[in-house]
mmCIF file of C-alpha atoms in Angstrom:
data_model
loop_
_atom_site.group_PDB
_atom_site.id
_atom_site.type_symbol
_atom_site.label_atom_id
_atom_site.label_comp_id
_atom_site.label_asym_id
_atom_site.label_seq_id
_atom_site.Cartn_x
_atom_site.Cartn_y
_atom_site.Cartn_z
ATOM 1 C CA UNK A 1182 27.187 5.446 -2.970
ATOM 2 C CA UNK A 1183 30.001 5.636 -0.400
ATOM 3 C CA UNK A 1184 29.868 7.513 2.885
ATOM 4 C CA UNK A 1185 32.515 9.811 1.379
ATOM 5 C CA UNK A 1186 30.111 10.732 -1.444
ATOM 6 C CA UNK A 1187 27.323 11.396 1.037
ATOM 7 C CA UNK A 1188 29.712 13.686 2.921
ATOM 8 C CA UNK A 1189 30.051 15.695 -0.301
ATOM 9 C CA UNK A 1190 26.252 16.030 -0.603
ATOM 10 C CA UNK A 1191 25.950 17.178 2.999
ATOM 11 C CA UNK A 1192 28.854 19.621 2.584
ATOM 12 C CA UNK A 1193 27.259 21.007 -0.570
ATOM 13 C CA UNK A 1194 23.935 21.695 1.136
ATOM 14 C CA UNK A 1195 25.792 23.577 3.873
ATOM 15 C CA UNK A 1196 27.565 25.711 1.251
ATOM 16 C CA UNK A 1197 24.159 26.421 -0.305
ATOM 17 C CA UNK A 1198 22.865 27.771 2.997
ATOM 18 C CA UNK A 1199 20.868 24.674 3.895
ATOM 19 C CA UNK A 1200 22.050 24.395 7.452
ATOM 20 C CA UNK A 1201 20.762 21.309 9.275
ATOM 21 C CA UNK A 1202 19.031 21.525 12.637
ATOM 22 C CA UNK A 1203 21.069 19.609 15.216
ATOM 23 C CA UNK A 1204 20.247 21.480 18.439
ATOM 24 C CA UNK A 1205 19.731 18.742 21.071
ATOM 25 C CA UNK A 1206 17.672 21.207 23.104
ATOM 26 C CA UNK A 1207 14.969 21.463 20.429
ATOM 27 C CA UNK A 1208 11.553 20.408 21.698
ATOM 28 C CA UNK A 1209 10.103 17.132 20.417
ATOM 29 C CA UNK A 1210 6.979 17.585 18.311
ATOM 30 C CA UNK A 1211 6.249 13.843 18.311
ATOM 31 C CA UNK A 1212 7.378 11.317 20.895
ATOM 32 C CA UNK A 1213 6.676 7.735 19.806
ATOM 33 C CA UNK A 1214 7.070 5.111 22.523
ATOM 34 C CA UNK A 1215 7.125 1.337 22.084
ATOM 35 C CA UNK A 1216 4.806 1.371 19.080
ATOM 36 C CA UNK A 1217 3.661 -1.984 17.712
ATOM 37 C CA UNK A 1218 1.263 -1.971 14.758
ATOM 38 C CA UNK A 1219 -0.772 -4.786 13.220
ATOM 39 C CA UNK A 1220 -2.735 -5.357 10.011
ATOM 40 C CA UNK A 1221 -5.025 -8.083 11.316
ATOM 41 C CA UNK A 1222 -2.732 -10.842 12.569
ATOM 42 C CA UNK A 1223 0.297 -9.520 10.693
ATOM 43 C CA UNK A 1224 2.630 -7.297 12.698
ATOM 44 C CA UNK A 1225 4.052 -4.455 10.600
ATOM 45 C CA UNK A 1226 5.895 -2.358 13.209
ATOM 46 C CA UNK A 1227 7.876 -3.648 16.171
ATOM 47 C CA UNK A 1228 8.642 -1.652 19.325
ATOM 48 C CA UNK A 1229 9.267 1.701 17.604
ATOM 49 C CA UNK A 1230 10.487 4.517 19.846
ATOM 50 C CA UNK A 1231 11.413 7.753 18.077
ATOM 51 C CA UNK A 1232 11.507 11.458 18.886
ATOM 52 C CA UNK A 1233 10.762 13.895 16.046
ATOM 53 C CA UNK A 1234 12.019 17.449 16.751
ATOM 54 C CA UNK A 1235 9.795 20.404 15.929
ATOM 55 C CA UNK A 1236 10.617 22.663 12.970
ATOM 56 C CA UNK A 1237 12.957 20.155 11.395
ATOM 57 C CA UNK A 1238 12.915 17.568 8.617
ATOM 58 C CA UNK A 1239 12.888 13.885 9.562
ATOM 59 C CA UNK A 1240 13.531 11.444 6.686
ATOM 60 C CA UNK A 1241 12.322 7.849 6.930
ATOM 61 C CA UNK A 1242 14.470 5.525 4.805
ATOM 62 C CA UNK A 1243 14.616 1.794 4.198
ATOM 63 C CA UNK A 1244 13.740 -0.802 1.541
ATOM 64 C CA UNK A 1245 10.216 -1.317 0.228
ATOM 65 C CA UNK A 1246 7.889 -2.973 2.715
ATOM 66 C CA UNK A 1247 9.967 -2.037 5.754
ATOM 67 C CA UNK A 1248 7.202 -0.060 7.504
ATOM 68 C CA UNK A 1249 8.090 3.535 6.612
ATOM 69 C CA UNK A 1250 4.711 4.506 5.156
ATOM 70 C CA UNK A 1251 2.832 2.549 7.816
ATOM 71 C CA UNK A 1252 4.685 4.505 10.481
ATOM 72 C CA UNK A 1253 4.039 7.783 8.669
ATOM 73 C CA UNK A 1254 0.301 7.080 8.508
ATOM 74 C CA UNK A 1255 0.294 6.293 12.227
ATOM 75 C CA UNK A 1256 1.229 9.927 12.894
ATOM 76 C CA UNK A 1257 -2.186 11.217 11.795
ATOM 77 C CA UNK A 1258 -4.118 7.981 12.233
ATOM 78 C CA UNK A 1259 -4.730 7.438 8.530
ATOM 79 C CA UNK A 1260 -4.387 3.717 9.234
ATOM 80 C CA UNK A 1261 -7.674 3.940 11.127
ATOM 81 C CA UNK A 1262 -9.342 3.871 7.705
ATOM 82 C CA UNK A 1263 -8.102 0.285 7.174
ATOM 83 C CA UNK A 1264 -10.300 -2.366 8.749
ATOM 84 C CA UNK A 1265 -8.652 -4.708 11.235
ATOM 85 C CA UNK A 1266 -5.679 -2.532 12.182
ATOM 86 C CA UNK A 1267 -4.601 -2.080 15.777
ATOM 87 C CA UNK A 1268 -1.631 -0.816 17.752
ATOM 88 C CA UNK A 1269 -0.020 -0.770 21.163
ATOM 89 C CA UNK A 1270 2.259 1.928 22.546
ATOM 90 C CA UNK A 1271 1.984 5.715 22.455
ATOM 91 C CA UNK A 1272 2.206 8.443 19.827
ATOM 92 C CA UNK A 1273 2.424 11.748 21.674
ATOM 93 C CA UNK A 1274 1.966 15.029 19.798
ATOM 94 C CA UNK A 1275 2.650 18.212 21.774
ATOM 95 C CA UNK A 1276 2.236 16.288 25.016
ATOM 96 C CA UNK A 1277 -0.996 14.456 24.134
ATOM 97 C CA UNK A 1278 -1.477 10.861 22.954
ATOM 98 C CA UNK A 1279 -3.165 11.124 19.550
ATOM 99 C CA UNK A 1280 -4.917 7.774 20.124
ATOM 100 C CA UNK A 1281 -6.667 8.978 23.244
ATOM 101 C CA UNK A 1282 -10.457 8.489 22.780
ATOM 102 C CA UNK A 1283 -11.026 12.193 23.438
ATOM 103 C CA UNK A 1284 -8.950 13.228 20.387
ATOM 104 C CA UNK A 1285 -11.034 14.633 17.522
ATOM 105 C CA UNK A 1286 -9.815 12.998 14.318
ATOM 106 C CA UNK A 1287 -10.808 15.919 12.103
ATOM 107 C CA UNK A 1288 -8.839 18.301 14.304
ATOM 108 C CA UNK A 1289 -5.865 15.923 14.362
ATOM 109 C CA UNK A 1290 -5.710 15.688 10.578
ATOM 110 C CA UNK A 1291 -6.038 19.433 10.325
ATOM 111 C CA UNK A 1292 -3.031 19.739 12.621
ATOM 112 C CA UNK A 1293 -1.059 16.967 10.891
ATOM 113 C CA UNK A 1294 -1.406 17.441 7.125
ATOM 114 C CA UNK A 1295 -0.447 14.765 4.627
ATOM 115 C CA UNK A 1296 0.682 14.731 0.987
ATOM 116 C CA UNK A 1297 0.736 11.420 -0.853
ATOM 117 C CA UNK A 1298 3.103 9.898 -3.399
ATOM 118 C CA UNK A 1299 0.757 10.505 -6.324
ATOM 119 C CA UNK A 1300 -0.586 14.024 -6.575
ATOM 120 C CA UNK A 1301 -4.356 13.969 -6.155
ATOM 121 C CA UNK A 1302 -5.878 17.356 -6.977
ATOM 122 C CA UNK A 1303 -9.660 17.359 -6.776
ATOM 123 C CA UNK A 1304 -11.624 17.891 -10.027
ATOM 124 C CA UNK A 1305 -12.228 21.495 -8.998
ATOM 125 C CA UNK A 1306 -10.563 24.825 -9.656
ATOM 126 C CA UNK A 1307 -7.156 25.645 -8.223
ATOM 127 C CA UNK A 1308 -8.841 28.024 -5.764
ATOM 128 C CA UNK A 1309 -11.413 25.465 -4.588
ATOM 129 C CA UNK A 1310 -8.688 22.859 -4.122
ATOM 130 C CA UNK A 1311 -6.684 25.094 -1.820
ATOM 131 C CA UNK A 1312 -9.607 26.305 0.303
ATOM 132 C CA UNK A 1313 -11.290 22.893 0.536
ATOM 133 C CA UNK A 1314 -10.191 22.304 4.134
ATOM 134 C CA UNK A 1315 -11.197 25.733 5.483
ATOM 135 C CA UNK A 1316 -14.571 25.388 3.703
ATOM 136 C CA UNK A 1317 -15.178 21.992 5.317
ATOM 137 C CA UNK A 1318 -14.325 23.592 8.655
ATOM 138 C CA UNK A 1319 -17.153 26.077 8.072
ATOM 139 C CA UNK A 1320 -15.314 29.154 6.830
ATOM 140 C CA UNK A 1321 -17.514 31.061 4.354
ATOM 141 C CA UNK A 1322 -16.027 34.551 4.256
ATOM 142 C CA UNK A 1323 -14.804 35.026 0.677
ATOM 143 C CA UNK A 1324 -12.114 37.577 1.464
ATOM 144 C CA UNK A 1325 -10.700 35.333 4.185
ATOM 145 C CA UNK A 1326 -10.717 32.339 1.822
ATOM 146 C CA UNK A 1327 -8.894 34.387 -0.823
ATOM 147 C CA UNK A 1328 -6.306 35.397 1.755
ATOM 148 C CA UNK A 1329 -5.776 31.764 2.804
ATOM 149 C CA UNK A 1330 -5.499 30.688 -0.844
ATOM 150 C CA UNK A 1331 -2.800 33.223 -1.661
ATOM 151 C CA UNK A 1332 -0.855 32.599 1.548
ATOM 152 C CA UNK A 1333 -0.915 28.818 1.032
ATOM 153 C CA UNK A 1334 0.086 29.006 -2.623
ATOM 154 C CA UNK A 1335 2.925 31.389 -1.774
ATOM 155 C CA UNK A 1336 4.092 29.018 0.963
ATOM 156 C CA UNK A 1337 4.068 26.195 -1.583
ATOM 157 C CA UNK A 1338 6.074 28.314 -4.076
ATOM 158 C CA UNK A 1339 3.228 28.110 -6.584
ATOM 159 C CA UNK A 1340 1.495 31.503 -6.444
ATOM 160 C CA UNK A 1341 3.401 33.161 -9.286
ATOM 161 C CA UNK A 1342 2.694 30.226 -11.589
ATOM 162 C CA UNK A 1343 -1.058 29.984 -10.981
ATOM 163 C CA UNK A 1344 -2.241 33.404 -9.777
ATOM 164 C CA UNK A 1345 -3.910 34.023 -13.147
ATOM 165 C CA UNK A 1346 -5.354 30.496 -13.280
ATOM 166 C CA UNK A 1347 -7.097 30.251 -9.925
ATOM 167 C CA UNK A 1348 -10.474 29.573 -11.499
ATOM 168 C CA UNK A 1349 -9.242 27.013 -14.010
ATOM 169 C CA UNK A 1350 -9.324 23.279 -13.360
ATOM 170 C CA UNK A 1351 -6.502 22.004 -11.170
ATOM 171 C CA UNK A 1352 -6.381 18.948 -13.409
ATOM 172 C CA UNK A 1353 -4.665 21.095 -16.043
ATOM 173 C CA UNK A 1354 -1.570 21.597 -13.888
ATOM 174 C CA UNK A 1355 1.711 19.808 -14.576
ATOM 175 C CA UNK A 1356 2.780 16.970 -12.296
ATOM 176 C CA UNK A 1357 5.130 19.144 -10.265
ATOM 177 C CA UNK A 1358 2.578 21.941 -9.983
ATOM 178 C CA UNK A 1359 -0.134 19.485 -8.947
ATOM 179 C CA UNK A 1360 2.064 18.129 -6.157
ATOM 180 C CA UNK A 1361 2.806 21.636 -4.886
ATOM 181 C CA UNK A 1362 -0.938 22.360 -5.067
ATOM 182 C CA UNK A 1363 -1.528 19.364 -2.795
ATOM 183 C CA UNK A 1364 1.056 20.805 -0.395
ATOM 184 C CA UNK A 1365 -0.728 24.176 -0.523
ATOM 185 C CA UNK A 1366 -4.037 22.423 0.195
ATOM 186 C CA UNK A 1367 -2.493 20.773 3.257
ATOM 187 C CA UNK A 1368 -1.029 24.095 4.432
ATOM 188 C CA UNK A 1369 -4.402 25.869 4.139
ATOM 189 C CA UNK A 1370 -5.635 24.242 7.355
ATOM 190 C CA UNK A 1371 -2.666 25.771 9.212
ATOM 191 C CA UNK A 1372 -1.093 22.492 10.407
ATOM 192 C CA UNK A 1373 1.917 22.214 12.653
ATOM 193 C CA UNK A 1374 3.152 19.043 10.945
ATOM 194 C CA UNK A 1375 3.431 18.042 7.295
ATOM 195 C CA UNK A 1376 3.733 14.360 6.356
ATOM 196 C CA UNK A 1377 5.169 13.692 2.877
ATOM 197 C CA UNK A 1378 4.955 10.152 1.486
ATOM 198 C CA UNK A 1379 7.497 10.010 -1.371
ATOM 199 C CA UNK A 1380 6.277 13.364 -2.716
ATOM 200 C CA UNK A 1381 8.758 13.534 -5.601
ATOM 201 C CA UNK A 1382 8.963 9.897 -6.704
ATOM 202 C CA UNK A 1383 6.824 10.474 -9.814
ATOM 203 C CA UNK A 1384 8.343 13.844 -10.752
ATOM 204 C CA UNK A 1385 11.046 14.919 -13.200
ATOM 205 C CA UNK A 1386 14.384 16.262 -11.840
ATOM 206 C CA UNK A 1387 13.372 19.940 -12.132
ATOM 207 C CA UNK A 1388 10.079 19.386 -10.262
ATOM 208 C CA UNK A 1389 11.902 17.281 -7.679
ATOM 209 C CA UNK A 1390 14.304 20.164 -7.069
ATOM 210 C CA UNK A 1391 11.295 22.477 -6.539
ATOM 211 C CA UNK A 1392 9.910 20.105 -3.895
ATOM 212 C CA UNK A 1393 13.267 19.788 -2.139
ATOM 213 C CA UNK A 1394 13.739 23.570 -2.054
ATOM 214 C CA UNK A 1395 10.212 23.902 -0.703
ATOM 215 C CA UNK A 1396 10.854 21.410 2.096
ATOM 216 C CA UNK A 1397 13.833 23.449 3.276
ATOM 217 C CA UNK A 1398 11.779 26.644 3.260
ATOM 218 C CA UNK A 1399 8.792 25.116 5.070
ATOM 219 C CA UNK A 1400 10.788 23.715 7.977
ATOM 220 C CA UNK A 1401 11.118 27.240 9.376
ATOM 221 C CA UNK A 1402 7.457 26.999 10.355
ATOM 222 C CA UNK A 1403 6.552 23.312 10.220
ATOM 223 C CA UNK A 1404 7.710 19.923 11.414
ATOM 224 C CA UNK A 1405 8.170 17.753 8.313
ATOM 225 C CA UNK A 1406 8.385 13.966 8.123
ATOM 226 C CA UNK A 1407 9.238 12.616 4.673
ATOM 227 C CA UNK A 1408 9.336 9.043 3.381
ATOM 228 C CA UNK A 1409 11.777 8.623 0.516
ATOM 229 C CA UNK A 1410 13.465 5.804 -1.392
ATOM 230 C CA UNK A 1411 15.928 8.317 -2.813
ATOM 231 C CA UNK A 1412 18.961 8.153 -0.538
ATOM 232 C CA UNK A 1413 20.565 11.258 -2.027
ATOM 233 C CA UNK A 1414 17.342 13.181 -1.520
ATOM 234 C CA UNK A 1415 17.230 12.206 2.148
ATOM 235 C CA UNK A 1416 20.848 13.357 2.510
ATOM 236 C CA UNK A 1417 20.021 16.671 0.836
ATOM 237 C CA UNK A 1418 16.842 17.663 2.644
ATOM 238 C CA UNK A 1419 16.710 16.130 6.113
ATOM 239 C CA UNK A 1420 18.047 17.151 9.507
ATOM 240 C CA UNK A 1421 17.300 13.779 11.103
ATOM 241 C CA UNK A 1422 17.082 10.338 9.494
ATOM 242 C CA UNK A 1423 15.486 7.113 10.718
ATOM 243 C CA UNK A 1424 16.388 3.810 9.055
ATOM 244 C CA UNK A 1425 13.688 1.127 9.078
ATOM 245 C CA UNK A 1426 14.112 -2.541 8.174
ATOM 246 C CA UNK A 1427 11.478 -5.290 8.371
ATOM 247 C CA UNK A 1428 9.236 -3.191 10.592
ATOM 248 C CA UNK A 1429 11.974 -2.284 13.058
ATOM 249 C CA UNK A 1430 13.763 1.000 13.663
ATOM 250 C CA UNK A 1431 17.418 0.086 13.217
ATOM 251 C CA UNK A 1432 19.011 3.482 13.798
ATOM 252 C CA UNK A 1433 18.100 7.156 13.938
ATOM 253 C CA UNK A 1434 19.917 10.410 14.506
ATOM 254 C CA UNK A 1435 21.284 13.519 12.788
ATOM 255 C CA UNK A 1436 21.483 12.881 9.048
ATOM 256 C CA UNK A 1437 25.142 13.844 8.761
ATOM 257 C CA UNK A 1438 26.147 11.359 11.452
ATOM 258 C CA UNK A 1439 23.926 8.542 10.201
ATOM 259 C CA UNK A 1440 25.175 8.842 6.621
ATOM 260 C CA UNK A 1441 28.855 9.299 7.364
ATOM 261 C CA UNK A 1442 29.348 7.593 10.761
ATOM 262 C CA UNK A 1443 26.531 5.038 11.210
ATOM 263 C CA UNK A 1444 26.614 3.166 14.499
ATOM 264 C CA UNK A 1445 25.041 -0.027 13.119
ATOM 265 C CA UNK A 1446 26.647 -2.059 10.312
ATOM 266 C CA UNK A 1447 23.211 -2.796 8.831
ATOM 267 C CA UNK A 1448 22.702 0.950 8.351
ATOM 268 C CA UNK A 1449 26.077 1.303 6.640
ATOM 269 C CA UNK A 1450 25.297 -1.623 4.347
ATOM 270 C CA UNK A 1451 22.009 -0.041 3.295
ATOM 271 C CA UNK A 1452 23.241 3.491 2.651
ATOM 272 C CA UNK A 1453 26.252 2.208 0.692
ATOM 273 C CA UNK A 1454 24.044 0.001 -1.482
ATOM 274 C CA UNK A 1455 25.162 -3.405 -0.266
ATOM 275 C CA UNK A 1456 21.497 -4.381 0.104
ATOM 276 C CA UNK A 1457 18.082 -2.803 -0.336
#
């Protein structure tokens, strides 16, 4: 797709009221500085420095195996679950390095929620899926749990579809509904950040549109980082875009500028389909 075509996508989202966030004075939610990451002896990320503004959508793009998902998982330390991983550099969230030994991992993952590529509802009811996190945190008050469930499902644009099915198995939901349920489950812990790892890659076009609309709504209250292989999707939903290649951050900046006026030829080659 040409840069001219991407300009049309970006213009269309503006006409539809999806104004991007470009304010350079916006506070950084994450500040990543000189991040190197290793799986054993294999280095996966090289000297990554990136600022992620709060209450905006940052898209991570690049070919398969370029480090996008590895970087995403660094933001809530999910890579800690993989034996033999290590890193150097800093990942600062709201002024604090998340890898500091004093950081409580449970609290961090409550603050930085994550939704994976394949929807993974638990074999429980819709209600129990949504309130799983608050229950684990020790909340037992039924009325409070019901309030959290409704608020989270409304935020995930799913309440009207499941309000009469709260006590049915979540495994009966459609693929698109199940993915929005996973988003609701992440929102129930009241995070400040939502990490989305290709959340629509397995969905049909209508369900994908639901997810994209939801992302634009949620950025009013959350910082969202989304990994996507769908270049048009990144152009539609994101305020900022970061292009990764072979574990390196090649270019980042406002989506409109990166898609229509990239500074690096390698970026232009990727977004116009010359490689990738």
